[in-house]
Amino acid sequence: MAHLAHQPVGGAVDAPPTVIPLASPTPVLAVDALCKRFGPDLEVLSAVTLSVSRGESVAVIGANGSGKSTLLRCCVRLIEPSAGRVRILDTDVTAARRRVLRRVRQRVGFVFQRHNLVPRLSVLSNVIHGAMGRTGALAWHQGAASPAMRGEAMHCLERVGLAELARRRADQLSGGQSQRVAIARALMQRPEVVLADEPVASLDPSAGAEVMDLFARLMRDEAVTVVFTTHNLEHARQHAGRVVALRGGRVSFDLETARVPFDALGDLYAR
Amino acid sequence: MAHLAHQPVGGAVDAPPTVIPLASPTPVLAVDALCKRFGPDLEVLSAVTLSVSRGESVAVIGANGSGKSTLLRCCVRLIEPSAGRVRILDTDVTAARRRVLRRVRQRVGFVFQRHNLVPRLSVLSNVIHGAMGRTGALAWHQGAASPAMRGEAMHCLERVGLAELARRRADQLSGGQSQRVAIARALMQRPEVVLADEPVASLDPSAGAEVMDLFARLMRDEAVTVVFTTHNLEHARQHAGRVVALRGGRVSFDLETARVPFDALGDLYAR
Amino acid sequence: AETVRMAVTDVAGLEQLRREWSAFTEKMKEYTGYTIEFAPVTSRTAAVELLRSENVDLVLTGPAEYVVINKLTEAKPLLGFSRPDYFSGIIVMADSGITAVSQLEGKKVAMGDIGSTSSHLGPSAVLADYGIDPTQDIEVIHTADKIGYESLKRGDVAAWGTNYMSDFVPLRAAETALSPGAFRVIARGPDLPNDIMMVGAHVSDEIAETIRAAVVEHSDDLIHAIVAEGGEENQKYDGMQFIAEVKDSDYDYIRKAYATIGHPEFGEFVGD
Amino acid sequence: MRAEPARSGPPAPGRFVRPSALSFALWVGAAALLLWSLQTAELSLSRLVNGLPQMARLLGEMMPPATSRLENIAETLLDTFRMALVGTLFGVLLSLPLAVAAARGLSPARPVYYLARALITFFRTVPDLVWAIFFVVTVGLGPFAGVLTLTVDTMGYCGRFFAEAMEEVDTGPQEALRTAGSGRAGVIIGAVIPSALPSMIASSLFALEQATRSSVILGLVGAGGIGIELKASMDMFEYDQAATIIIAIFILVAGVERVSSALRARLI
Amino acid sequence: MRAEPARSGPPAPGRFVRPSALSFALWVGAAALLLWSLQTAELSLSRLVNGLPQMARLLGEMMPPATSRLENIAETLLDTFRMALVGTLFGVLLSLPLAVAAARGLSPARPVYYLARALITFFRTVPDLVWAIFFVVTVGLGPFAGVLTLTVDTMGYCGRFFAEAMEEVDTGPQEALRTAGSGRAGVIIGAVIPSALPSMIASSLFALEQATRSSVILGLVGAGGIGIELKASMDMFEYDQAATIIIAIFILVAGVERVSSALRARLI
Ligand SMILES: Nc1ncnc2c1ncn2[C@@H]1O[C@H](COP(=O)(O)OP(=O)(O)OP(=O)(O)O)[C@@H](O)[C@H]1O
Ligand SMILES: Nc1ncnc2c1ncn2[C@@H]1O[C@H](COP(=O)(O)OP(=O)(O)OP(=O)(O)O)[C@@H](O)[C@H]1O
Ligand SMILES: [Mg+2]
Ligand SMILES: [Mg+2]
């Protein structure tokens, strides 16, 4: 099945039913022919097409530099796509004006590969930041937040196992702790969609498994849609319903997990 | 063998021969009763003792926040230890004056968990920085370096598979690319010891395997000593001769890899 | 009681007053019944604008400022304030070979701030009297007194036009390396017109008269307040005197000087 | 280090990026301007060295500093500092929104950015004397006019440097807040200001110090101040007195700087 | 967003860290000083509003700006700019080592740090007039003395802000270079300066702009300059002329700022 890695298969919106049975007619996340160029001769994403339904869990895999982070970032327009469209939750993100974009982003929890915590604030403040979309700028600091919000933030921290570090300054965390704070911040958004960029790369095996389980619970109990990138194929196999593989900025394959040739992915990662 | 995770076993310098046959009489890296406190009631390392011989490969494992990074950073005095001693290559690092410390550091390649590249300089300049210890401040920029140095840096980049990105600004790299540049910078030091803090956490499976192989080659061909931290137990099993496990800042066990109970490490990672 | 607001611009010799003016205002209150709000204003431009915008009632100022204020506002002179030995001189080094003003032609001459009575207008008028046009025939360098003095000694400027008594003499007295004979005055002007207290057009005649009367009547007392309260060091300003009647034509010398420095708009004689 | 034979990889890229014709021309132009400027400056090291004894003599005139009016000076200095404090406080508060409008990436729109930048530059370009006159005719003599002048001064300075500090901070945390659906205000207060704070504290306390030092302005509007004392001392050739005042200001300024340094050290 | 019933975790830590007795006392003291200062400032909004017509009148007198001496002004401005350029250049170059010595963490030793800080503060505290006198007696009247004064001014400013920029940058890359065995020089040139560069460019070009604006100093040392022209216009009540000069300076300053902004944008 190694040939799969070479020729893009299915998953494109213009021919979805044959390959992937979409769970619901209107996808939660629909990426259509997305392109991103940095400068004239650096095309990082080439016509990426992808569709994710409510409650699905999709793993995005691919070699370093294959465009995974760029894809996720384009989805919420942290990077302005060069061409193509992205729809999230029935909103055309690529065309959205500022207010609309804000409303969509509020519903999407994003976990950054580099965590992106505010270094000088406490862990708790950083988590409460997740609520800013719905409660406004007052959530900038734990000292200014309402008791309910503080309680909820503690709950989110507890879910990632860091409640006892609430008071610590964010720049005094270990790598894995800071990653988990970033996840807690995304949870604080009460997201309908989670886009997580290597959310467990710095986590120890047990913490990584817990986070993946947490995502699974969110999907099951609250119909949250999760798209995560990972280099850990075991995680992709166990926790994703579908796997999208990127190679050089193109979709190499887009398959239900059961059909992914996990043992023959050499080509995907070959340089 | 799960009890091993609970009671510290061997590896302490005061009782090494019974448990670990040291390859050479004078260890390349000897950590003796190292303590690190951040503030009065946060003890991150408690009496860590450890000894690594030339050409050995040691994996340091442990849960998030167990003190792995702190241990490595204390070894080169990026963090001033609160108590205890560290000897590297016959130099007492903890007591060393500035010049001596510099000379030791030059011989130790360090890979940071957060990569720590200089964001506004090119990849090539960042790699050439590794040569600064032996060639002085002129190695600050690729434009100022000698042709031989530039060639060597390209060679290091090639070893991590990034030669074609030499000119890219370091802040425009993907997570895995930036990690590999950090590794190339450490190689550029022509190190005798490599201390690598989760060197493959952001790498794709094939790049990760390549880097681990690279370390193995360095050990075999050039007798380089490698100490790396990792959350990937598979890497520890395959590439380390010995595994040191930290739990809450204490050495939980220190065993030859063959004797590590990889399937029963639940306790190590339990919170 | 009424409050009278009074600004003092850069009147040479009143520094001590600026530092410690409470004695003076207390005396004024005692004699006039008015509370005097008294403020030094270092810029004459500010002083003029304060008068024009009716933010101050009285301005105590120098002759050059008087001419300007008189021209630009409806303010009237109230009292003169005479000081001894208030004149400008043109000073050169004795060994420079310069003995006559005419020899300065084409050379650099240091003077004080633009528009200053004794260190710009005064020297310029003197030069003009000797047939040197200060805007054409020499290069004027406007600088601080100390810099003018040091430049003269260094030979960077050929001459220094300044207030003889209050600028040149103290510096020469403090001189350690050179004897007083090392300097030569090649020209000096007449005593300059009096410093003057002006009253804004918006101030009632009654107030103006009350103040004038009080000052004239208690002249010695007030001068004492200015001079003596300043302590030993301030005795050198002794000899000041209030002049009850100010004649506008006294200031025609200054007006002429304005014309000399290229500002004919202030050079027109009032009444001509 | 081991004497490993340096192996060489593929050819390295060029040492320097070839500049575009335009930027090459600009660099050449700048270099020419600089050379031309150096000529007019009439530099001469020998003159500098030969003149040093003269400087020493002058320094001698300032020694020993006069101590007679120490108490008076301290009091004036404190008064000045208090006015400076108020002026700077208002300036800093007003600078905050102005700086946001003048920060690339935070400004709501391109025209607002240019307008805010121009306004800040304008505040700075119009000389203190002009501001002082403006305010003195508006509100009359006294500390208020001085405070307003200092406020405008501070805005011209802090507006610019706050904006630049905000532009310079790491964009990661800002991105995180924006993706969480936060509005501009949230991003600024939650991510930008915490990151820019050390730099902003430095700028603010520098503005305070500057306001204290440059308090000659206060003299312009009849509000007294240490500046006018210093000027009077210089005018009266009381150099030992001037030295005392300068030393007093130095102590205050150094104190403010230590506060700045301590606050920043806590944050960095 | 979903109306999820907000579940609550373990109790959150206190809203604020309890300040130590000392820092509490310091805060109270600062607040008291501020209140006391606000009192002396004699603030009054009504006075400000009532006075606005006066301000308008004055503004009216500045309009329209006089155009008679435009060429002359442009020439003087260019001369001034050239001297400012040289002074700033030297100041910036000398500030670099001084700033390294004055940057916590880069300074070779504690006493050196304090000495460098004190020196920089000293440069800033001694007024321009005093520096001008010093340099005139040393090197004589003329542009050289002006350039030296501007150099010292620049050192007082850039020395401080370079040091603070260096203190503020991310320590990660510095650690990396230090662990590679690099010496102080290498760390500074390889990691600190590249990171601090945008901030340093901003400070340098601000110093240049400042030197151009505050060029009254140049007049004091007999080097002419736009500053003395402006002062003369104000002293002679030629407000329209002053307006022209201010506008000319504004254009130059805005130009310098655009250069600063463009250079920084390339780097950030
Ligand atoms: N700002 C930028 N300018 C130029 N190139 C960029 C920029 N950002 C990313 N790239 C390039 O785009 C490519 C894709 O980057 P991206 O971060 O999406 O990779 P990734 O799949 O997330 O890799 P990793 O697994 O290493 O995180 C990389 O080759 C990277 O070098
Ligand atoms: N500057 C600091 N101040 C206070 N606590 C700190 C500081 N740096 C690290 N710590 C704490 O020390 C502990 C050990 O941190 P360290 O970075 O060594 O962990 P680690 O084993 O590397 O974890 P990870 O696997 O997440 O990287 C953590 O609990 C961390 O929060
Ligand atoms: Mg990535
Ligand atoms: Mg770590």
GROMACS .gro file of N, CA and C in nm, chain B residues 11 18 33 41 45 49 55 68 75 85 89 96 102 104 107 120-121 136 139 167 173 179 190-191 195 208 213 257 267:
model
   87
  282GLY      N    1   2.352   0.306   4.078
  282GLY     CA    2   2.391   0.423   3.999
  282GLY      C    3   2.455   0.531   4.083
  289THR      N    4   2.849  -0.247   4.205
  289THR     CA    5   2.755  -0.358   4.220
  289THR      C    6   2.647  -0.355   4.114
  304ALA      N    7   2.528   1.413   4.417
  304ALA     CA    8   2.438   1.471   4.519
  304ALA      C    9   2.388   1.610   4.480
  312ASP      N   10   1.057   2.644   4.913
  312ASP     CA   11   0.992   2.514   4.925
  312ASP      C   12   0.966   2.446   4.791
  316LEU      N   13   1.545   1.925   4.223
  316LEU     CA   14   1.638   1.811   4.219
  316LEU      C   15   1.683   1.783   4.361
  320THR      N   16   2.252   1.170   4.182
  320THR     CA   17   2.388   1.121   4.161
  320THR      C   18   2.388   1.034   4.037
  326GLY      N   19   3.179   0.741   2.571
  326GLY     CA   20   3.118   0.659   2.468
  326GLY      C   21   2.988   0.594   2.511
  339LYS      N   22   1.422   1.670   3.452
  339LYS     CA   23   1.519   1.629   3.350
  339LYS      C   24   1.594   1.749   3.293
  346CYS      N   25   2.412   2.072   3.473
  346CYS     CA   26   2.540   2.011   3.437
  346CYS      C   27   2.634   2.110   3.371
  356ARG      N   28   2.784   1.851   4.332
  356ARG     CA   29   2.897   1.874   4.240
  356ARG      C   30   2.867   1.812   4.105
  360LEU      N   31   3.443   1.580   3.207
  360LEU     CA   32   3.574   1.571   3.142
  360LEU      C   33   3.685   1.617   3.236
  367ALA      N   34   3.420   2.564   3.882
  367ALA     CA   35   3.505   2.623   3.779
  367ALA      C   36   3.489   2.775   3.771
  373ARG      N   37   3.423   2.793   3.044
  373ARG     CA   38   3.410   2.813   2.900
  373ARG      C   39   3.475   2.698   2.826
  375VAL      N   40   3.527   2.395   2.920
  375VAL     CA   41   3.450   2.271   2.930
  375VAL      C   42   3.327   2.279   2.840
  378ARG      N   43   3.343   2.185   2.489
  378ARG     CA   44   3.354   2.042   2.453
  378ARG      C   45   3.220   1.970   2.471
  391ARG      N   46   1.659   3.617   1.440
  391ARG     CA   47   1.673   3.703   1.323
  391ARG      C   48   1.789   3.667   1.234
  392LEU      N   49   1.866   3.566   1.273
  392LEU     CA   50   1.979   3.528   1.188
  392LEU      C   51   1.942   3.406   1.104
  407GLY      N   52   3.605   3.207   1.834
  407GLY     CA   53   3.581   3.345   1.880
  407GLY      C   54   3.463   3.409   1.811
  410ALA      N   55   3.261   3.414   1.450
  410ALA     CA   56   3.163   3.317   1.401
  410ALA      C   57   3.020   3.364   1.426
  438ARG      N   58   1.990   2.929   0.414
  438ARG     CA   59   1.976   3.072   0.403
  438ARG      C   60   1.852   3.126   0.475
  444LEU      N   61   1.119   2.883   1.041
  444LEU     CA   62   1.128   2.738   1.028
  444LEU      C   63   1.008   2.670   1.092
  450GLN      N   64   1.430   2.245   1.543
  450GLN     CA   65   1.497   2.152   1.634
  450GLN      C   66   1.621   2.091   1.570
  461ARG      N   67   3.183   2.022   1.746
  461ARG     CA   68   3.270   1.901   1.753
  461ARG      C   69   3.275   1.850   1.896
  462PRO      N   70   3.160   1.818   1.950
  462PRO     CA   71   3.154   1.791   2.095
  462PRO      C   72   3.211   1.656   2.131
  466LEU      N   73   2.474   1.675   2.542
  466LEU     CA   74   2.360   1.672   2.634
  466LEU      C   75   2.240   1.723   2.554
  479GLY      N   76   1.346   1.160   1.338
  479GLY     CA   77   1.383   1.123   1.475
  479GLY      C   78   1.479   1.005   1.474
  484ASP      N   79   2.021   0.775   1.511
  484ASP     CA   80   2.129   0.701   1.444
  484ASP      C   81   2.256   0.785   1.439
  528THR      N   82   1.993  -0.073   2.994
  528THR     CA   83   1.866  -0.071   2.922
  528THR      C   84   1.797  -0.208   2.924
  538ASP      N   85   0.420   0.363   3.735
  538ASP     CA   86   0.446   0.438   3.858
  538ASP      C   87   0.533   0.561   3.832
   0.00000   0.00000   0.00000
